């Protein structure tokens, strides 16, 4: 019935002079509870005078998840704001393409992303858990900084851990800052994902910059405080050299147009996952050789572990609430970093509280 109505209206409209429009929507991202209805405004700006009307329709990707009323809007040849309603009927994620029936009228791609969740309380709780794991990971380095300051010594803190950690944050920061601040990178992302949203938020930017600052303070402590005969090992230097060589090759490929600049930044972000897997190994081996964890803050380990648990917990909560279990593996970087921050710190807990408890 809707298709017939659109066809009839289109025939009527095409028989008359057309107006040129710019369409703006108030909300491009909407979250709904089941059976909840939200009102959305859409603004049509007409650029030329005409007696004709234009048909605007809403094309829902997953029609079983939401209902849009009215399904079509007759745009008058004047500047006017129209209202439509979106109701959640089934949990999940879907897109709504907003298009003109007359394809001869050029209109910039316009869409909405609608998330329908089962329970509003679970949605709020998920957001709280998300901020908790950011706080855990953001403050994880301060126990080590305080311990170094208190002892006026960094003996027991492995320099490989510090060196690999700062490299991971710097390379991940290239991805974060590039995608968030560079218009050319954003244009490239949207050309590849025309209905997508920028995958970097302001809290990602703050978290990364703060992490670089905290590790830089630790590096300064390593220079100023007593360090014994500690230095960055050949193992860590080779890894860093390999990463830098990889970076040069990736940038050269992007510069010569072999790969896109966006892909080069994605490759930089994968260095963070590699570093998370490798950075703890030198510290674990050093504790094993010394048969002690003295000088290595267990507070850092516990906060990293709690952050990893909360990170994966949020993914599970969202997957259940939105009935979208595939999304757990849709963000592999977050999943792997969260998992590694559970498995690897657990080993240090065993070292500190079980294996080398007396000596620590």
GROMACS .gro file of C-alpha atoms in nm:
model
  360
    1UNK     CA    1   0.000   0.000   0.000
    2UNK     CA    2   0.283   0.238   0.090
    3UNK     CA    3   0.461   0.168  -0.240
    4UNK     CA    4   0.143   0.244  -0.435
    5UNK     CA    5   0.096   0.570  -0.246
    6UNK     CA    6   0.457   0.676  -0.314
    7UNK     CA    7   0.415   0.595  -0.685
    8UNK     CA    8   0.093   0.797  -0.717
    9UNK     CA    9   0.240   1.096  -0.534
   10UNK     CA   10   0.555   1.077  -0.744
   11UNK     CA   11   0.357   1.092  -1.067
   12UNK     CA   12   0.168   1.395  -0.939
   13UNK     CA   13   0.487   1.568  -0.824
   14UNK     CA   14   0.686   1.499  -1.140
   15UNK     CA   15   0.414   1.658  -1.346
   16UNK     CA   16   0.486   1.989  -1.177
   17UNK     CA   17   0.790   2.213  -1.147
   18UNK     CA   18   1.038   2.092  -0.887
   19UNK     CA   19   1.202   2.285  -0.607
   20UNK     CA   20   1.564   2.241  -0.491
   21UNK     CA   21   1.614   2.151  -0.125
   22UNK     CA   22   1.865   2.110   0.152
   23UNK     CA   23   1.748   1.872   0.422
   24UNK     CA   24   1.866   1.889   0.783
   25UNK     CA   25   1.777   1.651   1.065
   26UNK     CA   26   1.793   1.728   1.437
   27UNK     CA   27   1.910   1.384   1.552
   28UNK     CA   28   2.128   1.148   1.351
   29UNK     CA   29   2.162   0.903   1.639
   30UNK     CA   30   1.859   0.791   1.838
   31UNK     CA   31   1.836   0.544   2.126
   32UNK     CA   32   1.495   0.398   2.206
   33UNK     CA   33   1.350   0.163   2.460
   34UNK     CA   34   1.116  -0.108   2.334
   35UNK     CA   35   0.774   0.043   2.254
   36UNK     CA   36   0.914   0.393   2.314
   37UNK     CA   37   0.835   0.664   2.061
   38UNK     CA   38   1.046   0.972   1.990
   39UNK     CA   39   0.970   1.280   1.789
   40UNK     CA   40   1.228   1.397   1.535
   41UNK     CA   41   1.228   1.725   1.342
   42UNK     CA   42   1.350   1.754   0.987
   43UNK     CA   43   1.414   2.094   0.828
   44UNK     CA   44   1.368   2.150   0.457
   45UNK     CA   45   1.532   2.461   0.308
   46UNK     CA   46   1.402   2.550  -0.037
   47UNK     CA   47   1.642   2.732  -0.272
   48UNK     CA   48   1.407   2.832  -0.552
   49UNK     CA   49   1.043   2.923  -0.592
   50UNK     CA   50   0.814   2.660  -0.736
   51UNK     CA   51   0.456   2.549  -0.726
   52UNK     CA   52   0.560   2.184  -0.710
   53UNK     CA   53   0.592   1.943  -0.421
   54UNK     CA   54   0.864   1.690  -0.348
   55UNK     CA   55   0.814   1.347  -0.188
   56UNK     CA   56   1.051   1.257   0.096
   57UNK     CA   57   1.055   0.894   0.209
   58UNK     CA   58   1.213   0.699   0.495
   59UNK     CA   59   1.380   0.372   0.396
   60UNK     CA   60   1.430   0.152   0.704
   61UNK     CA   61   1.708  -0.106   0.681
   62UNK     CA   62   1.558  -0.346   0.938
   63UNK     CA   63   1.185  -0.291   0.932
   64UNK     CA   64   1.120  -0.531   1.221
   65UNK     CA   65   1.317  -0.310   1.464
   66UNK     CA   66   1.151   0.030   1.425
   67UNK     CA   67   0.843   0.196   1.281
   68UNK     CA   68   0.856   0.541   1.122
   69UNK     CA   69   0.540   0.750   1.097
   70UNK     CA   70   0.459   0.899   0.856
   71UNK     CA   71   0.648   0.685   0.605
   72UNK     CA   72   0.656   0.972   0.353
   73UNK     CA   73   0.641   1.351   0.374
   74UNK     CA   74   0.522   1.592   0.106
   75UNK     CA   75   0.772   1.878   0.104
   76UNK     CA   76   0.622   2.214   0.021
   77UNK     CA   77   0.825   2.461  -0.192
   78UNK     CA   78   0.900   2.676   0.114
   79UNK     CA   79   1.134   2.668   0.411
   80UNK     CA   80   0.958   2.450   0.666
   81UNK     CA   81   1.022   2.213   0.957
   82UNK     CA   82   0.843   1.878   0.951
   83UNK     CA   83   0.796   1.625   1.230
   84UNK     CA   84   0.799   1.247   1.221
   85UNK     CA   85   0.798   0.976   1.489
   86UNK     CA   86   1.021   0.673   1.543
   87UNK     CA   87   0.903   0.381   1.758
   88UNK     CA   88   1.119   0.089   1.875
   89UNK     CA   89   0.960  -0.249   1.804
   90UNK     CA   90   1.255  -0.493   1.842
   91UNK     CA   91   1.604  -0.464   2.000
   92UNK     CA   92   1.900  -0.404   1.772
   93UNK     CA   93   2.070  -0.148   1.546
   94UNK     CA   94   1.931  -0.019   1.220
   95UNK     CA   95   1.973   0.264   0.972
   96UNK     CA   96   1.709   0.488   0.821
   97UNK     CA   97   1.793   0.639   0.483
   98UNK     CA   98   1.616   0.967   0.413
   99UNK     CA   99   1.580   1.016   0.040
  100UNK     CA  100   1.381   1.198  -0.224
  101UNK     CA  101   1.166   0.988  -0.456
  102UNK     CA  102   1.271   1.201  -0.751
  103UNK     CA  103   1.635   1.099  -0.798
  104UNK     CA  104   1.694   1.380  -1.047
  105UNK     CA  105   1.704   1.617  -0.751
  106UNK     CA  106   2.051   1.600  -0.600
  107UNK     CA  107   2.048   1.558  -0.224
  108UNK     CA  108   2.344   1.491   0.006
  109UNK     CA  109   2.323   1.146   0.167
  110UNK     CA  110   2.110   1.175   0.477
  111UNK     CA  111   2.047   0.900   0.729
  112UNK     CA  112   1.977   0.816   1.092
  113UNK     CA  113   2.115   0.541   1.311
  114UNK     CA  114   1.859   0.403   1.556
  115UNK     CA  115   1.949   0.181   1.852
  116UNK     CA  116   1.667  -0.004   2.025
  117UNK     CA  117   1.747  -0.152   2.365
  118UNK     CA  118   1.554  -0.386   2.594
  119UNK     CA  119   1.598  -0.206   2.927
  120UNK     CA  120   1.671   0.160   2.991
  121UNK     CA  121   1.831   0.076   3.327
  122UNK     CA  122   2.075  -0.160   3.155
  123UNK     CA  123   2.159   0.108   2.898
  124UNK     CA  124   2.241   0.360   3.174
  125UNK     CA  125   2.439   0.097   3.365
  126UNK     CA  126   2.641   0.018   3.052
  127UNK     CA  127   2.734   0.386   3.014
  128UNK     CA  128   2.842   0.397   3.379
  129UNK     CA  129   3.056   0.084   3.332
  130UNK     CA  130   3.208   0.246   3.023
  131UNK     CA  131   3.318   0.550   3.219
  132UNK     CA  132   3.444   0.330   3.503
  133UNK     CA  133   3.684   0.139   3.279
  134UNK     CA  134   3.808   0.468   3.129
  135UNK     CA  135   3.876   0.593   3.485
  136UNK     CA  136   4.048   0.267   3.581
  137UNK     CA  137   4.276   0.272   3.278
  138UNK     CA  138   4.329   0.648   3.299
  139UNK     CA  139   4.445   0.641   3.663
  140UNK     CA  140   4.636   0.310   3.641
  141UNK     CA  141   4.978   0.477   3.608
  142UNK     CA  142   4.951   0.700   3.915
  143UNK     CA  143   5.020   0.427   4.175
  144UNK     CA  144   5.351   0.358   3.996
  145UNK     CA  145   5.429   0.730   3.975
  146UNK     CA  146   5.355   0.770   4.348
  147UNK     CA  147   5.563   0.463   4.437
  148UNK     CA  148   5.860   0.599   4.239
  149UNK     CA  149   5.822   0.938   4.406
  150UNK     CA  150   5.798   0.785   4.753
  151UNK     CA  151   6.106   0.565   4.705
  152UNK     CA  152   6.296   0.822   4.495
  153UNK     CA  153   6.391   0.517   4.292
  154UNK     CA  154   6.270   0.327   3.986
  155UNK     CA  155   6.462   0.009   4.067
  156UNK     CA  156   6.220  -0.278   4.003
  157UNK     CA  157   6.033  -0.100   3.724
  158UNK     CA  158   6.136  -0.249   3.393
  159UNK     CA  159   6.236   0.015   3.139
  160UNK     CA  160   6.119  -0.204   2.850
  161UNK     CA  161   5.763  -0.180   2.986
  162UNK     CA  162   5.784   0.199   2.992
  163UNK     CA  163   5.942   0.228   2.646
  164UNK     CA  164   5.695  -0.008   2.476
  165UNK     CA  165   5.404   0.154   2.655
  166UNK     CA  166   5.480   0.506   2.531
  167UNK     CA  167   5.529   0.375   2.176
  168UNK     CA  168   5.188   0.208   2.188
  169UNK     CA  169   5.016   0.526   2.307
  170UNK     CA  170   5.191   0.743   2.047
  171UNK     CA  171   5.094   0.517   1.757
  172UNK     CA  172   4.738   0.480   1.881
  173UNK     CA  173   4.729   0.857   1.925
  174UNK     CA  174   4.814   0.899   1.555
  175UNK     CA  175   4.497   0.709   1.471
  176UNK     CA  176   4.285   0.888   1.733
  177UNK     CA  177   4.398   1.242   1.651
  178UNK     CA  178   4.409   1.183   1.276
  179UNK     CA  179   4.055   1.053   1.255
  180UNK     CA  180   3.914   1.308   1.501
  181UNK     CA  181   4.084   1.628   1.378
  182UNK     CA  182   4.186   1.578   1.011
  183UNK     CA  183   3.903   1.669   0.767
  184UNK     CA  184   4.076   1.484   0.481
  185UNK     CA  185   4.085   1.161   0.684
  186UNK     CA  186   3.721   1.209   0.782
  187UNK     CA  187   3.622   1.261   0.418
  188UNK     CA  188   3.805   0.939   0.330
  189UNK     CA  189   3.623   0.756   0.608
  190UNK     CA  190   3.283   0.883   0.498
  191UNK     CA  191   3.352   0.798   0.134
  192UNK     CA  192   3.414   0.441   0.249
  193UNK     CA  193   3.132   0.441   0.505
  194UNK     CA  194   2.876   0.690   0.374
  195UNK     CA  195   2.628   0.601   0.647
  196UNK     CA  196   2.883   0.560   0.921
  197UNK     CA  197   2.982   0.779   1.213
  198UNK     CA  198   3.332   0.883   1.316
  199UNK     CA  199   3.454   0.593   1.537
  200UNK     CA  200   3.648   0.827   1.767
  201UNK     CA  201   3.491   1.032   2.046
  202UNK     CA  202   3.628   1.316   2.255
  203UNK     CA  203   3.681   1.085   2.555
  204UNK     CA  204   3.911   0.872   2.334
  205UNK     CA  205   4.118   1.182   2.259
  206UNK     CA  206   4.138   1.284   2.626
  207UNK     CA  207   4.223   0.929   2.736
  208UNK     CA  208   4.508   0.898   2.488
  209UNK     CA  209   4.659   1.241   2.559
  210UNK     CA  210   4.634   1.178   2.933
  211UNK     CA  211   4.803   0.838   2.893
  212UNK     CA  212   5.095   0.993   2.705
  213UNK     CA  213   5.128   1.256   2.980
  214UNK     CA  214   5.127   0.999   3.262
  215UNK     CA  215   5.387   0.777   3.092
  216UNK     CA  216   5.601   1.083   3.014
  217UNK     CA  217   5.606   1.162   3.386
  218UNK     CA  218   5.722   0.805   3.452
  219UNK     CA  219   5.997   0.843   3.190
  220UNK     CA  220   6.112   1.163   3.361
  221UNK     CA  221   6.127   0.974   3.690
  222UNK     CA  222   6.338   0.704   3.522
  223UNK     CA  223   6.586   0.976   3.422
  224UNK     CA  224   6.595   1.160   3.756
  225UNK     CA  225   6.558   0.890   4.023
  226UNK     CA  226   6.793   0.609   4.119
  227UNK     CA  227   6.779   0.336   3.857
  228UNK     CA  228   7.078   0.114   3.928
  229UNK     CA  229   7.212  -0.043   3.611
  230UNK     CA  230   6.874  -0.062   3.439
  231UNK     CA  231   6.837   0.034   3.074
  232UNK     CA  232   6.617  -0.047   2.777
  233UNK     CA  233   6.708  -0.399   2.661
  234UNK     CA  234   6.813  -0.507   2.313
  235UNK     CA  235   6.483  -0.700   2.291
  236UNK     CA  236   6.277  -0.382   2.337
  237UNK     CA  237   6.505  -0.181   2.108
  238UNK     CA  238   6.459  -0.435   1.829
  239UNK     CA  239   6.081  -0.427   1.871
  240UNK     CA  240   6.078  -0.046   1.865
  241UNK     CA  241   6.308  -0.045   1.561
  242UNK     CA  242   6.076  -0.291   1.385
  243UNK     CA  243   5.773  -0.075   1.469
  244UNK     CA  244   5.947   0.240   1.340
  245UNK     CA  245   6.050   0.061   1.019
  246UNK     CA  246   5.692  -0.060   0.980
  247UNK     CA  247   5.572   0.299   1.029
  248UNK     CA  248   5.813   0.433   0.764
  249UNK     CA  249   5.701   0.170   0.513
  250UNK     CA  250   5.331   0.234   0.581
  251UNK     CA  251   5.373   0.612   0.550
  252UNK     CA  252   5.571   0.568   0.227
  253UNK     CA  253   5.300   0.344   0.081
  254UNK     CA  254   5.037   0.601   0.176
  255UNK     CA  255   5.247   0.885   0.037
  256UNK     CA  256   5.286   0.711  -0.300
  257UNK     CA  257   4.916   0.626  -0.311
  258UNK     CA  258   4.957   0.250  -0.276
  259UNK     CA  259   4.731   0.249   0.030
  260UNK     CA  260   4.490   0.508   0.167
  261UNK     CA  261   4.592   0.739   0.450
  262UNK     CA  262   4.303   0.605   0.655
  263UNK     CA  263   4.440   0.251   0.623
  264UNK     CA  264   4.784   0.372   0.733
  265UNK     CA  265   4.627   0.507   1.052
  266UNK     CA  266   4.446   0.178   1.108
  267UNK     CA  267   4.782   0.002   1.085
  268UNK     CA  268   4.917   0.244   1.348
  269UNK     CA  269   4.630   0.156   1.581
  270UNK     CA  270   4.718  -0.216   1.558
  271UNK     CA  271   5.055  -0.135   1.715
  272UNK     CA  272   4.861  -0.067   2.038
  273UNK     CA  273   4.732  -0.426   2.042
  274UNK     CA  274   5.080  -0.563   1.973
  275UNK     CA  275   5.230  -0.350   2.250
  276UNK     CA  276   4.965  -0.456   2.500
  277UNK     CA  277   5.061  -0.817   2.431
  278UNK     CA  278   5.438  -0.755   2.457
  279UNK     CA  279   5.492  -0.475   2.710
  280UNK     CA  280   5.424  -0.688   3.020
  281UNK     CA  281   5.663  -0.971   2.926
  282UNK     CA  282   5.991  -0.794   3.019
  283UNK     CA  283   5.848  -0.690   3.357
  284UNK     CA  284   5.725  -1.043   3.429
  285UNK     CA  285   6.065  -1.188   3.340
  286UNK     CA  286   6.243  -0.928   3.555
  287UNK     CA  287   6.023  -1.016   3.854
  288UNK     CA  288   6.103  -1.384   3.794
  289UNK     CA  289   6.479  -1.320   3.787
  290UNK     CA  290   6.465  -1.103   4.101
  291UNK     CA  291   6.209  -1.333   4.270
  292UNK     CA  292   6.044  -1.011   4.382
  293UNK     CA  293   5.791  -0.752   4.267
  294UNK     CA  294   5.942  -0.472   4.477
  295UNK     CA  295   5.945  -0.147   4.280
  296UNK     CA  296   5.658  -0.263   4.054
  297UNK     CA  297   5.327  -0.117   4.171
  298UNK     CA  298   5.055  -0.376   4.221
  299UNK     CA  299   4.807  -0.085   4.210
  300UNK     CA  300   4.886  -0.036   3.840
  301UNK     CA  301   4.818  -0.406   3.780
  302UNK     CA  302   4.487  -0.408   3.970
  303UNK     CA  303   4.357  -0.097   3.792
  304UNK     CA  304   4.454  -0.239   3.450
  305UNK     CA  305   4.277  -0.564   3.539
  306UNK     CA  306   3.962  -0.388   3.660
  307UNK     CA  307   3.961  -0.173   3.346
  308UNK     CA  308   3.986  -0.481   3.125
  309UNK     CA  309   3.702  -0.654   3.310
  310UNK     CA  310   3.476  -0.348   3.282
  311UNK     CA  311   3.563  -0.302   2.914
  312UNK     CA  312   3.453  -0.656   2.825
  313UNK     CA  313   3.162  -0.633   3.066
  314UNK     CA  314   3.028  -0.330   2.882
  315UNK     CA  315   3.051  -0.516   2.550
  316UNK     CA  316   2.854  -0.809   2.694
  317UNK     CA  317   2.591  -0.576   2.845
  318UNK     CA  318   2.541  -0.394   2.515
  319UNK     CA  319   2.528  -0.718   2.319
  320UNK     CA  320   2.252  -0.851   2.543
  321UNK     CA  321   2.059  -0.525   2.565
  322UNK     CA  322   2.065  -0.470   2.188
  323UNK     CA  323   2.043  -0.841   2.101
  324UNK     CA  324   2.362  -0.802   1.896
  325UNK     CA  325   2.620  -1.060   2.006
  326UNK     CA  326   2.816  -1.028   1.682
  327UNK     CA  327   2.922  -0.677   1.785
  328UNK     CA  328   3.153  -0.822   2.054
  329UNK     CA  329   3.392  -0.915   1.775
  330UNK     CA  330   3.297  -0.616   1.559
  331UNK     CA  331   3.552  -0.402   1.746
  332UNK     CA  332   3.851  -0.643   1.762
  333UNK     CA  333   4.095  -0.382   1.896
  334UNK     CA  334   3.880  -0.306   2.202
  335UNK     CA  335   3.804  -0.674   2.258
  336UNK     CA  336   4.168  -0.787   2.236
  337UNK     CA  337   4.300  -0.499   2.450
  338UNK     CA  338   4.035  -0.572   2.714
  339UNK     CA  339   4.111  -0.944   2.711
  340UNK     CA  340   4.488  -0.893   2.730
  341UNK     CA  341   4.442  -0.651   3.020
  342UNK     CA  342   4.272  -0.932   3.210
  343UNK     CA  343   4.501  -1.225   3.125
  344UNK     CA  344   4.842  -1.057   3.162
  345UNK     CA  345   4.782  -0.857   3.485
  346UNK     CA  346   4.643  -1.175   3.642
  347UNK     CA  347   4.991  -1.325   3.613
  348UNK     CA  348   5.142  -1.034   3.809
  349UNK     CA  349   4.883  -1.083   4.081
  350UNK     CA  350   5.002  -1.442   4.115
  351UNK     CA  351   5.363  -1.322   4.129
  352UNK     CA  352   5.292  -1.053   4.388
  353UNK     CA  353   5.055  -1.233   4.624
  354UNK     CA  354   5.164  -1.595   4.582
  355UNK     CA  355   5.507  -1.663   4.431
  356UNK     CA  356   5.712  -1.372   4.569
  357UNK     CA  357   5.493  -1.254   4.853
  358UNK     CA  358   5.757  -1.260   5.129
  359UNK     CA  359   6.024  -1.088   4.922
  360UNK     CA  360   5.780  -0.820   4.803
   0.00000   0.00000   0.00000
